[in-house]
PDB file of C-alpha atoms and ligand atoms in Angstrom:
ATOM      1  CA  MET A1197       0.401 -16.690  -4.372  1.00  0.00           C
ATOM      2  CA  GLY A1198      -2.085 -16.784  -7.260  1.00  0.00           C
ATOM      3  CA  ALA A1199      -5.724 -15.760  -7.347  1.00  0.00           C
ATOM      4  CA  ASP A1200      -6.806 -19.386  -7.044  1.00  0.00           C
ATOM      5  CA  GLU A1201      -4.786 -20.062  -3.913  1.00  0.00           C
ATOM      6  CA  VAL A1202      -6.981 -18.806  -1.126  1.00  0.00           C
ATOM      7  CA  ILE A1203      -5.961 -19.510   2.409  1.00  0.00           C
ATOM      8  CA  GLU A1204      -8.406 -19.065   5.224  1.00  0.00           C
ATOM      9  CA  MET A1205      -6.713 -18.164   8.461  1.00  0.00           C
ATOM     10  CA  GLN A1206      -7.636 -16.933  11.858  1.00  0.00           C
ATOM     11  CA  SER A1207      -4.917 -14.872  13.480  1.00  0.00           C
ATOM     12  CA  VAL A1208      -6.489 -14.179  16.854  1.00  0.00           C
ATOM     13  CA  PRO A1209      -9.325 -16.371  18.107  1.00  0.00           C
ATOM     14  CA  THR A1210     -12.412 -14.311  17.393  1.00  0.00           C
ATOM     15  CA  PRO A1211     -15.715 -16.124  17.354  1.00  0.00           C
ATOM     16  CA  THR A1212     -17.912 -15.628  14.332  1.00  0.00           C
ATOM     17  CA  ARG A1213     -21.016 -14.090  15.827  1.00  0.00           C
ATOM     18  CA  PRO A1214     -24.138 -15.475  14.199  1.00  0.00           C
ATOM     19  CA  HIS A1215     -26.679 -12.787  13.245  1.00  0.00           C
ATOM     20  CA  SER A1216     -24.194  -9.931  13.780  1.00  0.00           C
ATOM     21  CA  PRO A1217     -23.257  -7.753  10.783  1.00  0.00           C
ATOM     22  CA  ARG A1218     -20.258  -9.071   8.864  1.00  0.00           C
ATOM     23  CA  VAL A1219     -17.709  -6.481   7.799  1.00  0.00           C
ATOM     24  CA  LEU A1220     -15.050  -7.163   5.158  1.00  0.00           C
ATOM     25  CA  ILE A1221     -11.875  -5.060   5.301  1.00  0.00           C
ATOM     26  CA  LEU A1222      -9.820  -5.015   2.100  1.00  0.00           C
ATOM     27  CA  GLY A1223      -6.397  -4.585   3.625  1.00  0.00           C
ATOM     28  CA  GLY A1224      -2.665  -4.459   3.083  1.00  0.00           C
ATOM     29  CA  THR A1225      -2.109  -1.176   4.925  1.00  0.00           C
ATOM     30  CA  SER A1226      -1.448  -0.106   8.504  1.00  0.00           C
ATOM     31  CA  GLU A1227      -4.829   1.649   8.591  1.00  0.00           C
ATOM     32  CA  ALA A1228      -6.566  -1.600   7.639  1.00  0.00           C
ATOM     33  CA  SER A1229      -4.797  -3.434  10.475  1.00  0.00           C
ATOM     34  CA  GLN A1230      -5.681  -0.674  12.902  1.00  0.00           C
ATOM     35  CA  LEU A1231      -9.342  -0.882  11.897  1.00  0.00           C
ATOM     36  CA  ALA A1232      -9.306  -4.677  12.175  1.00  0.00           C
ATOM     37  CA  THR A1233      -7.909  -4.446  15.707  1.00  0.00           C
ATOM     38  CA  GLN A1234     -10.569  -1.948  16.756  1.00  0.00           C
ATOM     39  CA  LEU A1235     -13.459  -3.807  15.129  1.00  0.00           C
ATOM     40  CA  ALA A1236     -12.381  -7.283  16.264  1.00  0.00           C
ATOM     41  CA  ALA A1237     -12.659  -6.095  19.856  1.00  0.00           C
ATOM     42  CA  ARG A1238     -16.373  -5.391  19.390  1.00  0.00           C
ATOM     43  CA  ASP A1239     -18.961  -8.030  20.113  1.00  0.00           C
ATOM     44  CA  ASP A1240     -21.674  -6.542  17.881  1.00  0.00           C
ATOM     45  CA  LEU A1241     -20.060  -7.477  14.572  1.00  0.00           C
ATOM     46  CA  THR A1242     -17.754  -9.950  12.836  1.00  0.00           C
ATOM     47  CA  VAL A1243     -14.737  -8.596  10.997  1.00  0.00           C
ATOM     48  CA  ILE A1244     -12.833 -10.337   8.198  1.00  0.00           C
ATOM     49  CA  SER A1245      -9.602  -8.874   6.799  1.00  0.00           C
ATOM     50  CA  SER A1246      -8.622  -9.731   3.248  1.00  0.00           C
ATOM     51  CA  PHE A1247      -5.077  -9.655   1.868  1.00  0.00           C
ATOM     52  CA  ALA A1248      -3.911 -10.125  -1.713  1.00  0.00           C
ATOM     53  CA  GLY A1249      -1.079 -12.366  -0.531  1.00  0.00           C
ATOM     54  CA  ARG A1250       1.800 -10.328  -1.940  1.00  0.00           C
ATOM     55  CA  VAL A1251       3.921 -10.509   1.217  1.00  0.00           C
ATOM     56  CA  SER A1252       5.277 -13.920   2.209  1.00  0.00           C
ATOM     57  CA  GLN A1253       4.946 -13.393   5.955  1.00  0.00           C
ATOM     58  CA  PRO A1254       2.255 -10.783   6.512  1.00  0.00           C
ATOM     59  CA  THR A1255       1.688  -9.336   9.946  1.00  0.00           C
ATOM     60  CA  LEU A1256      -1.791 -10.660  10.602  1.00  0.00           C
ATOM     61  CA  PRO A1257      -4.325  -8.374  12.254  1.00  0.00           C
ATOM     62  CA  ALA A1258      -6.872  -9.318  14.880  1.00  0.00           C
ATOM     63  CA  GLY A1259     -10.060 -11.001  13.711  1.00  0.00           C
ATOM     64  CA  LEU A1260     -10.690 -13.390  10.849  1.00  0.00           C
ATOM     65  CA  VAL A1261      -8.292 -13.268   7.919  1.00  0.00           C
ATOM     66  CA  ARG A1262      -8.442 -14.559   4.360  1.00  0.00           C
ATOM     67  CA  VAL A1263      -5.614 -14.335   1.815  1.00  0.00           C
ATOM     68  CA  GLY A1264      -5.658 -14.351  -1.994  1.00  0.00           C
ATOM     69  CA  GLY A1265      -7.458 -12.666  -4.882  1.00  0.00           C
ATOM     70  CA  PHE A1266     -11.214 -13.162  -5.212  1.00  0.00           C
ATOM     71  CA  GLY A1267     -11.148 -13.729  -8.968  1.00  0.00           C
ATOM     72  CA  GLY A1268     -12.145 -10.296 -10.264  1.00  0.00           C
ATOM     73  CA  VAL A1269     -15.495  -8.602  -9.794  1.00  0.00           C
ATOM     74  CA  THR A1270     -17.468 -11.826 -10.281  1.00  0.00           C
ATOM     75  CA  GLY A1271     -15.396 -13.631  -7.689  1.00  0.00           C
ATOM     76  CA  LEU A1272     -15.781 -10.786  -5.248  1.00  0.00           C
ATOM     77  CA  ILE A1273     -19.557 -10.707  -5.787  1.00  0.00           C
ATOM     78  CA  SER A1274     -19.732 -14.456  -5.040  1.00  0.00           C
ATOM     79  CA  TYR A1275     -17.588 -14.025  -1.931  1.00  0.00           C
ATOM     80  CA  LEU A1276     -19.736 -11.169  -0.586  1.00  0.00           C
ATOM     81  CA  VAL A1277     -22.899 -13.235  -1.117  1.00  0.00           C
ATOM     82  CA  GLU A1278     -21.490 -16.494   0.298  1.00  0.00           C
ATOM     83  CA  GLU A1279     -19.999 -14.787   3.339  1.00  0.00           C
ATOM     84  CA  LYS A1280     -23.095 -12.611   3.843  1.00  0.00           C
ATOM     85  CA  ILE A1281     -20.979  -9.462   4.006  1.00  0.00           C
ATOM     86  CA  GLY A1282     -23.046  -6.459   5.129  1.00  0.00           C
ATOM     87  CA  VAL A1283     -20.411  -3.703   4.739  1.00  0.00           C
ATOM     88  CA  VAL A1284     -17.125  -3.497   2.830  1.00  0.00           C
ATOM     89  CA  ILE A1285     -14.307  -1.243   3.994  1.00  0.00           C
ATOM     90  CA  ASP A1286     -11.749  -0.553   1.266  1.00  0.00           C
ATOM     91  CA  ALA A1287      -8.580   0.294   3.182  1.00  0.00           C
ATOM     92  CA  THR A1288      -6.152  -0.783   0.455  1.00  0.00           C
ATOM     93  CA  HIS A1289      -3.009   1.086  -0.532  1.00  0.00           C
ATOM     94  CA  PRO A1290      -3.403   4.270  -2.644  1.00  0.00           C
ATOM     95  CA  PHE A1291      -1.632   2.523  -5.558  1.00  0.00           C
ATOM     96  CA  ALA A1292      -3.834  -0.596  -5.452  1.00  0.00           C
ATOM     97  CA  SER A1293      -6.412   0.661  -7.939  1.00  0.00           C
ATOM     98  CA  ARG A1294      -7.738  -2.588  -9.406  1.00  0.00           C
ATOM     99  CA  ILE A1295      -9.121  -4.010  -6.169  1.00  0.00           C
ATOM    100  CA  SER A1296     -10.811  -0.677  -5.397  1.00  0.00           C
ATOM    101  CA  GLY A1297     -12.501  -0.640  -8.803  1.00  0.00           C
ATOM    102  CA  ASN A1298     -13.613  -4.226  -8.269  1.00  0.00           C
ATOM    103  CA  ALA A1299     -14.955  -3.389  -4.811  1.00  0.00           C
ATOM    104  CA  GLU A1300     -16.950  -0.463  -6.185  1.00  0.00           C
ATOM    105  CA  SER A1301     -18.472  -2.612  -8.950  1.00  0.00           C
ATOM    106  CA  ALA A1302     -19.277  -5.559  -6.688  1.00  0.00           C
ATOM    107  CA  CYS A1303     -20.797  -3.414  -3.934  1.00  0.00           C
ATOM    108  CA  LYS A1304     -22.859  -1.449  -6.447  1.00  0.00           C
ATOM    109  CA  THR A1305     -24.175  -4.659  -8.026  1.00  0.00           C
ATOM    110  CA  LEU A1306     -25.250  -6.069  -4.652  1.00  0.00           C
ATOM    111  CA  SER A1307     -26.172  -2.732  -3.013  1.00  0.00           C
ATOM    112  CA  VAL A1308     -23.710  -3.520  -0.233  1.00  0.00           C
ATOM    113  CA  PRO A1309     -22.472  -0.321   1.465  1.00  0.00           C
ATOM    114  CA  LEU A1310     -18.826   0.512   0.730  1.00  0.00           C
ATOM    115  CA  ILE A1311     -16.655   2.756   2.882  1.00  0.00           C
ATOM    116  CA  ALA A1312     -13.532   3.840   1.002  1.00  0.00           C
ATOM    117  CA  LEU A1313     -10.539   5.066   2.968  1.00  0.00           C
ATOM    118  CA  GLU A1314      -7.826   6.998   1.153  1.00  0.00           C
ATOM    119  CA  ARG A1315      -5.029   8.403   3.220  1.00  0.00           C
ATOM    120  CA  PRO A1316      -3.932  11.930   2.239  1.00  0.00           C
ATOM    121  CA  SER A1317      -1.053  12.350  -0.212  1.00  0.00           C
ATOM    122  CA  TRP A1318       2.279  13.760   0.891  1.00  0.00           C
ATOM    123  CA  GLU A1319       2.668  17.401  -0.104  1.00  0.00           C
ATOM    124  CA  PRO A1320       6.054  19.025  -0.769  1.00  0.00           C
ATOM    125  CA  THR A1321       7.300  21.681   1.631  1.00  0.00           C
ATOM    126  CA  GLU A1322       9.324  24.682   0.443  1.00  0.00           C
ATOM    127  CA  HIS A1323      12.510  22.748   1.341  1.00  0.00           C
ATOM    128  CA  ASP A1324      11.664  19.715  -0.795  1.00  0.00           C
ATOM    129  CA  CYS A1325      12.911  19.233  -4.321  1.00  0.00           C
ATOM    130  CA  TRP A1326      10.342  16.972  -5.991  1.00  0.00           C
ATOM    131  CA  ARG A1327       9.627  16.153  -9.598  1.00  0.00           C
ATOM    132  CA  ALA A1328       6.140  14.698  -9.910  1.00  0.00           C
ATOM    133  CA  VAL A1329       5.769  12.009 -12.583  1.00  0.00           C
ATOM    134  CA  PRO A1330       2.692  10.080 -13.700  1.00  0.00           C
ATOM    135  CA  ASP A1331       4.116   6.545 -13.514  1.00  0.00           C
ATOM    136  CA  VAL A1332       7.142   4.295 -12.955  1.00  0.00           C
ATOM    137  CA  LYS A1333       8.136   4.255 -16.654  1.00  0.00           C
ATOM    138  CA  PHE A1334       8.476   8.010 -16.663  1.00  0.00           C
ATOM    139  CA  ALA A1335      10.516   7.826 -13.454  1.00  0.00           C
ATOM    140  CA  ALA A1336      12.836   5.220 -15.033  1.00  0.00           C
ATOM    141  CA  SER A1337      13.429   7.393 -18.090  1.00  0.00           C
ATOM    142  CA  LEU A1338      14.394  10.352 -15.880  1.00  0.00           C
ATOM    143  CA  VAL A1339      16.923   8.702 -13.564  1.00  0.00           C
ATOM    144  CA  ASN A1340      18.947   6.510 -15.929  1.00  0.00           C
ATOM    145  CA  HIS A1341      22.160   8.545 -16.093  1.00  0.00           C
ATOM    146  CA  GLN A1342      25.649   7.324 -15.249  1.00  0.00           C
ATOM    147  CA  ARG A1343      26.208   9.791 -12.459  1.00  0.00           C
ATOM    148  CA  ASN A1344      23.022   8.838 -10.617  1.00  0.00           C
ATOM    149  CA  ARG A1345      22.938   6.683  -7.512  1.00  0.00           C
ATOM    150  CA  VAL A1346      19.223   6.018  -7.149  1.00  0.00           C
ATOM    151  CA  PHE A1347      17.332   4.900  -4.054  1.00  0.00           C
ATOM    152  CA  LEU A1348      14.431   2.922  -5.537  1.00  0.00           C
ATOM    153  CA  SER A1349      11.819   2.475  -2.880  1.00  0.00           C
ATOM    154  CA  ILE A1350       8.566   1.618  -4.664  1.00  0.00           C
ATOM    155  CA  GLY A1351       7.867  -1.927  -3.461  1.00  0.00           C
ATOM    156  CA  ARG A1352       8.670  -4.864  -5.703  1.00  0.00           C
ATOM    157  CA  GLN A1353       5.768  -5.133  -8.133  1.00  0.00           C
ATOM    158  CA  GLU A1354       6.784  -2.443 -10.596  1.00  0.00           C
ATOM    159  CA  LEU A1355      10.566  -2.781 -10.485  1.00  0.00           C
ATOM    160  CA  GLY A1356      10.533  -4.259 -14.007  1.00  0.00           C
ATOM    161  CA  ALA A1357      10.165  -0.734 -15.404  1.00  0.00           C
ATOM    162  CA  PHE A1358      13.788  -0.126 -14.329  1.00  0.00           C
ATOM    163  CA  SER A1359      15.238  -3.425 -15.609  1.00  0.00           C
ATOM    164  CA  LYS A1360      16.677  -1.834 -18.751  1.00  0.00           C
ATOM    165  CA  CYS A1361      18.302   1.064 -16.892  1.00  0.00           C
ATOM    166  CA  GLU A1362      21.954   0.192 -17.457  1.00  0.00           C
ATOM    167  CA  ASP A1363      23.585   3.540 -16.746  1.00  0.00           C
ATOM    168  CA  ALA A1364      22.522   4.515 -13.230  1.00  0.00           C
ATOM    169  CA  TRP A1365      23.276   2.553 -10.035  1.00  0.00           C
ATOM    170  CA  PHE A1366      20.280   1.521  -7.890  1.00  0.00           C
ATOM    171  CA  LEU A1367      19.736   0.739  -4.241  1.00  0.00           C
ATOM    172  CA  VAL A1368      16.494  -1.277  -4.307  1.00  0.00           C
ATOM    173  CA  ARG A1369      14.500  -1.758  -1.104  1.00  0.00           C
ATOM    174  CA  ALA A1370      11.563  -4.182  -0.836  1.00  0.00           C
ATOM    175  CA  ILE A1371       9.933  -6.400   1.800  1.00  0.00           C
ATOM    176  CA  ASP A1372      10.328  -9.649  -0.180  1.00  0.00           C
ATOM    177  CA  ALA A1373      12.742 -10.572  -2.981  1.00  0.00           C
ATOM    178  CA  PRO A1374      11.414  -9.178  -6.273  1.00  0.00           C
ATOM    179  CA  GLY A1375      10.361 -11.521  -9.081  1.00  0.00           C
ATOM    180  CA  GLU A1376      11.207  -8.790 -11.593  1.00  0.00           C
ATOM    181  CA  THR A1377      14.672  -8.462 -13.166  1.00  0.00           C
ATOM    182  CA  LEU A1378      16.628  -5.796 -11.341  1.00  0.00           C
ATOM    183  CA  PRO A1379      18.706  -3.141 -13.112  1.00  0.00           C
ATOM    184  CA  ALA A1380      22.223  -4.288 -14.109  1.00  0.00           C
ATOM    185  CA  ASN A1381      23.913  -2.127 -11.473  1.00  0.00           C
ATOM    186  CA  SER A1382      21.971  -2.589  -8.290  1.00  0.00           C
ATOM    187  CA  LYS A1383      22.047  -3.633  -4.664  1.00  0.00           C
ATOM    188  CA  LEU A1384      18.963  -5.158  -3.023  1.00  0.00           C
ATOM    189  CA  ILE A1385      18.005  -4.719   0.610  1.00  0.00           C
ATOM    190  CA  LEU A1386      15.030  -6.574   2.074  1.00  0.00           C
ATOM    191  CA  GLU A1387      13.441  -4.611   4.903  1.00  0.00           C
ATOM    192  CA  ARG A1388       9.958  -3.922   6.196  1.00  0.00           C
ATOM    193  CA  GLY A1389       8.937  -0.482   7.519  1.00  0.00           C
ATOM    194  CA  PRO A1390       8.237   1.566   9.481  1.00  0.00           C
ATOM    195  CA  PHE A1391      11.589   3.265   8.897  1.00  0.00           C
ATOM    196  CA  HIS A1392      13.133   5.893  11.144  1.00  0.00           C
ATOM    197  CA  PHE A1393      14.606   9.234  10.205  1.00  0.00           C
ATOM    198  CA  ASN A1394      18.147   8.640  11.536  1.00  0.00           C
ATOM    199  CA  ASP A1395      18.391   5.250   9.828  1.00  0.00           C
ATOM    200  CA  GLU A1396      17.194   6.708   6.541  1.00  0.00           C
ATOM    201  CA  LEU A1397      19.689   9.564   6.848  1.00  0.00           C
ATOM    202  CA  GLN A1398      22.462   7.064   7.481  1.00  0.00           C
ATOM    203  CA  LEU A1399      21.398   4.896   4.525  1.00  0.00           C
ATOM    204  CA  LEU A1400      21.254   7.802   2.078  1.00  0.00           C
ATOM    205  CA  ARG A1401      24.659   9.025   3.238  1.00  0.00           C
ATOM    206  CA  SER A1402      26.425   5.658   3.322  1.00  0.00           C
ATOM    207  CA  GLU A1403      25.209   4.751  -0.183  1.00  0.00           C
ATOM    208  CA  SER A1404      25.899   8.264  -1.539  1.00  0.00           C
ATOM    209  CA  ILE A1405      22.365   8.458  -2.914  1.00  0.00           C
ATOM    210  CA  SER A1406      21.865  11.291  -5.416  1.00  0.00           C
ATOM    211  CA  VAL A1407      18.165  10.820  -6.224  1.00  0.00           C
ATOM    212  CA  ILE A1408      15.177   8.969  -4.731  1.00  0.00           C
ATOM    213  CA  VAL A1409      12.269   7.384  -6.579  1.00  0.00           C
ATOM    214  CA  SER A1410       9.168   7.058  -4.429  1.00  0.00           C
ATOM    215  CA  LYS A1411       5.458   6.510  -4.796  1.00  0.00           C
ATOM    216  CA  ASN A1412       3.314   9.213  -3.211  1.00  0.00           C
ATOM    217  CA  SER A1413       1.999   6.680  -0.723  1.00  0.00           C
ATOM    218  CA  GLY A1414       1.174   9.099   2.099  1.00  0.00           C
ATOM    219  CA  GLY A1415       1.106   7.969   5.722  1.00  0.00           C
ATOM    220  CA  THR A1416       3.910   7.877   8.249  1.00  0.00           C
ATOM    221  CA  ALA A1417       5.519   4.427   7.826  1.00  0.00           C
ATOM    222  CA  THR A1418       7.759   5.396   4.891  1.00  0.00           C
ATOM    223  CA  TYR A1419       7.742   9.189   5.183  1.00  0.00           C
ATOM    224  CA  SER A1420      11.113   9.393   6.945  1.00  0.00           C
ATOM    225  CA  LYS A1421      12.976   8.807   3.661  1.00  0.00           C
ATOM    226  CA  ILE A1422      11.299  11.977   2.358  1.00  0.00           C
ATOM    227  CA  GLU A1423      12.319  13.887   5.487  1.00  0.00           C
ATOM    228  CA  ALA A1424      15.878  12.554   5.171  1.00  0.00           C
ATOM    229  CA  ALA A1425      15.955  13.599   1.488  1.00  0.00           C
ATOM    230  CA  ARG A1426      14.844  17.078   2.578  1.00  0.00           C
ATOM    231  CA  ALA A1427      17.598  17.253   5.204  1.00  0.00           C
ATOM    232  CA  LEU A1428      20.262  16.210   2.669  1.00  0.00           C
ATOM    233  CA  ARG A1429      18.741  18.211  -0.216  1.00  0.00           C
ATOM    234  CA  ILE A1430      18.379  15.087  -2.331  1.00  0.00           C
ATOM    235  CA  PRO A1431      15.832  15.364  -5.165  1.00  0.00           C
ATOM    236  CA  VAL A1432      12.839  13.012  -5.167  1.00  0.00           C
ATOM    237  CA  ILE A1433      11.095  11.675  -8.257  1.00  0.00           C
ATOM    238  CA  MET A1434       7.589  11.368  -6.838  1.00  0.00           C
ATOM    239  CA  ILE A1435       5.204   9.026  -8.646  1.00  0.00           C
ATOM    240  CA  ASP A1436       1.645  10.365  -8.638  1.00  0.00           C
ATOM    241  CA  ARG A1437      -1.203   8.195  -7.440  1.00  0.00           C
ATOM    242  CA  PRO A1438      -3.450   6.452  -9.928  1.00  0.00           C
ATOM    243  CA  ARG A1439      -7.117   7.408  -9.956  1.00  0.00           C
ATOM    244  CA  LYS A1440      -8.521   4.817  -7.630  1.00  0.00           C
ATOM    245  CA  HIS A1441     -12.009   5.736  -6.495  1.00  0.00           C
ATOM    246  CA  ASN A1442     -15.208   6.928  -8.104  1.00  0.00           C
ATOM    247  CA  VAL A1443     -17.040   7.003  -4.776  1.00  0.00           C
ATOM    248  CA  PRO A1444     -16.503   9.585  -2.009  1.00  0.00           C
ATOM    249  CA  THR A1445     -13.604   8.674   0.290  1.00  0.00           C
ATOM    250  CA  VAL A1446     -12.677   9.414   3.886  1.00  0.00           C
ATOM    251  CA  PRO A1447      -9.103  10.233   4.937  1.00  0.00           C
ATOM    252  CA  GLN A1448      -8.734   8.651   8.380  1.00  0.00           C
ATOM    253  CA  PRO A1449      -9.632   5.362  10.123  1.00  0.00           C
ATOM    254  CA  ASP A1450     -11.754   7.316  12.633  1.00  0.00           C
ATOM    255  CA  ASP A1451     -13.883   8.590   9.755  1.00  0.00           C
ATOM    256  CA  VAL A1452     -14.415   4.974   8.695  1.00  0.00           C
ATOM    257  CA  LEU A1453     -15.639   4.102  12.186  1.00  0.00           C
ATOM    258  CA  GLN A1454     -18.063   7.029  12.123  1.00  0.00           C
ATOM    259  CA  LYS A1455     -19.460   5.974   8.754  1.00  0.00           C
ATOM    260  CA  LEU A1456     -19.748   2.406   9.981  1.00  0.00           C
ATOM    261  CA  ALA A1457     -21.676   3.564  13.044  1.00  0.00           C
ATOM    262  CA  GLN A1458     -24.120   5.374  10.757  1.00  0.00           C
ATOM    263  CA  LEU A1459     -24.621   2.249   8.664  1.00  0.00           C
ATOM    264  CA  LEU A1460     -25.031  -0.364  11.399  1.00  0.00           C
TER     265      LEU A1460
HETATM  266  P1  NAP B   6      -4.321  -4.126  -7.235  1.00  0.00           P
HETATM  267  O1  NAP B   6      -3.504  -3.954  -8.465  1.00  0.00           O
HETATM  268  O2  NAP B   6      -5.384  -3.161  -6.966  1.00  0.00           O
HETATM  269  O3  NAP B   6      -4.988  -5.566  -7.228  1.00  0.00           O
HETATM  270  C1  NAP B   6      -4.607  -6.614  -8.078  1.00  0.00           C
HETATM  271  C2  NAP B   6      -5.400  -7.829  -7.697  1.00  0.00           C
HETATM  272  O4  NAP B   6      -4.942  -8.337  -6.430  1.00  0.00           O
HETATM  273  C3  NAP B   6      -6.871  -7.554  -7.484  1.00  0.00           C
HETATM  274  O5  NAP B   6      -7.574  -7.540  -8.704  1.00  0.00           O
HETATM  275  C4  NAP B   6      -7.255  -8.689  -6.555  1.00  0.00           C
HETATM  276  O6  NAP B   6      -7.328  -9.915  -7.269  1.00  0.00           O
HETATM  277  C5  NAP B   6      -6.044  -8.814  -5.681  1.00  0.00           C
HETATM  278  N1  NAP B   6      -6.140  -8.019  -4.445  1.00  0.00           N
HETATM  279  C6  NAP B   6      -5.640  -6.785  -4.202  1.00  0.00           C
HETATM  280  N2  NAP B   6      -5.868  -6.417  -2.936  1.00  0.00           N
HETATM  281  C7  NAP B   6      -6.534  -7.435  -2.360  1.00  0.00           C
HETATM  282  C8  NAP B   6      -7.049  -7.659  -1.066  1.00  0.00           C
HETATM  283  N3  NAP B   6      -6.885  -6.753  -0.082  1.00  0.00           N
HETATM  284  N4  NAP B   6      -7.694  -8.837  -0.813  1.00  0.00           N
HETATM  285  C9  NAP B   6      -7.838  -9.758  -1.802  1.00  0.00           C
HETATM  286  N5  NAP B   6      -7.364  -9.604  -3.042  1.00  0.00           N
HETATM  287  C10 NAP B   6      -6.721  -8.454  -3.320  1.00  0.00           C
HETATM  288  O7  NAP B   6      -3.401  -4.203  -5.943  1.00  0.00           O
HETATM  289  P2  NAP B   6      -1.803  -4.299  -5.807  1.00  0.00           P
HETATM  290  O8  NAP B   6      -1.222  -2.999  -6.176  1.00  0.00           O
HETATM  291  O9  NAP B   6      -1.375  -5.554  -6.492  1.00  0.00           O
HETATM  292  O10 NAP B   6      -1.673  -4.459  -4.229  1.00  0.00           O
HETATM  293  C11 NAP B   6      -2.006  -5.677  -3.612  1.00  0.00           C
HETATM  294  C12 NAP B   6      -2.218  -5.455  -2.134  1.00  0.00           C
HETATM  295  O11 NAP B   6      -1.024  -4.937  -1.563  1.00  0.00           O
HETATM  296  C13 NAP B   6      -3.342  -4.468  -1.850  1.00  0.00           C
HETATM  297  O12 NAP B   6      -4.249  -5.105  -0.974  1.00  0.00           O
HETATM  298  C14 NAP B   6      -2.666  -3.273  -1.215  1.00  0.00           C
HETATM  299  O13 NAP B   6      -3.394  -2.733  -0.150  1.00  0.00           O
HETATM  300  C15 NAP B   6      -1.305  -3.803  -0.791  1.00  0.00           C
HETATM  301  N6  NAP B   6      -0.223  -2.825  -1.027  1.00  0.00           N
HETATM  302  C16 NAP B   6       0.000  -2.354  -2.293  1.00  0.00           C
HETATM  303  C17 NAP B   6       1.007  -1.429  -2.505  1.00  0.00           C
HETATM  304  C18 NAP B   6       1.270  -0.860  -3.883  1.00  0.00           C
HETATM  305  O14 NAP B   6       2.175  -0.019  -4.017  1.00  0.00           O
HETATM  306  N7  NAP B   6       0.527  -1.266  -4.906  1.00  0.00           N
HETATM  307  C19 NAP B   6       1.793  -0.999  -1.423  1.00  0.00           C
HETATM  308  C20 NAP B   6       1.544  -1.508  -0.143  1.00  0.00           C
HETATM  309  C21 NAP B   6       0.525  -2.416   0.037  1.00  0.00           C
HETATM  310  P3  NAP B   6      -8.730 -10.476  -7.809  1.00  0.00           P
HETATM  311  O15 NAP B   6      -9.102  -9.628  -8.972  1.00  0.00           O
HETATM  312  O16 NAP B   6      -8.409 -11.896  -8.153  1.00  0.00           O
HETATM  313  O17 NAP B   6      -9.715 -10.353  -6.698  1.00  0.00           O
END
């Protein structure tokens, strides 16, 4: 779906409440859905969740939903004005840095309060064997050896960085089929989390995985692959987060609700 294809949807009938504050949640994460569910149940505000439209069949949260890019900072400014948004909650994924930058700029321009949620990073334990890398290109350069059987679990958007890896074998997992060219030696599985420890253990064993490439996404939905890697002593190439926010952030959805209460 492109930036110009905006679909307005309403997942659960929630009346727009005239004169009540309108809250925009920038979503695409489980925390965003959780917040939408909690806020949609309130009758003192109207909540709208926004998705980029990357996933073909998104699980829609409660409340009003819109899908598609806004058209950069200018588009977002227009949307906030037209929709009379009183507060923006940025609950996007830790690797979605562009939309967070746009949200900061647009909110600053309009003096609309912004609450930025950033879930904590995963930290290695003494039993983990991680190599932290700054980006996907670096990860690709490290794993491309003939003896490697790589579990590539980074979503589908940045798989292109591995397309020229012709030596290693890759097990690629994504929610939807990637548009990017996959590495020459690869197997694709299409699955949506959350994933469970025993299933991850089984997958790593049955595919004889020797190394995992993961983003440091944080959260619980995809953490079991890290726990399974720990149990099997499989090394993890862990891609560091991009710098995403210039404003103070809060780590948990409850903190967002507290901040919102202070603002409304
Ligand atoms: P990004 O690089 O920060 O954003 C690229 C563009 O996508 C933005 O400039 C914006 O387009 C549009 N966009 C992003 N999030 C949006 C939202 N919630 N509502 C409306 N438009 C949005 O983000 P990304 O890495 O492509 O991720 C896209 C979405 O997937 C995010 O919402 C994120 O929460 C979710 N997600 C990302 C990852 C990941 O690893 N990157 C993982 C899981 C979920 P315009 O400039 O046209 O407004």
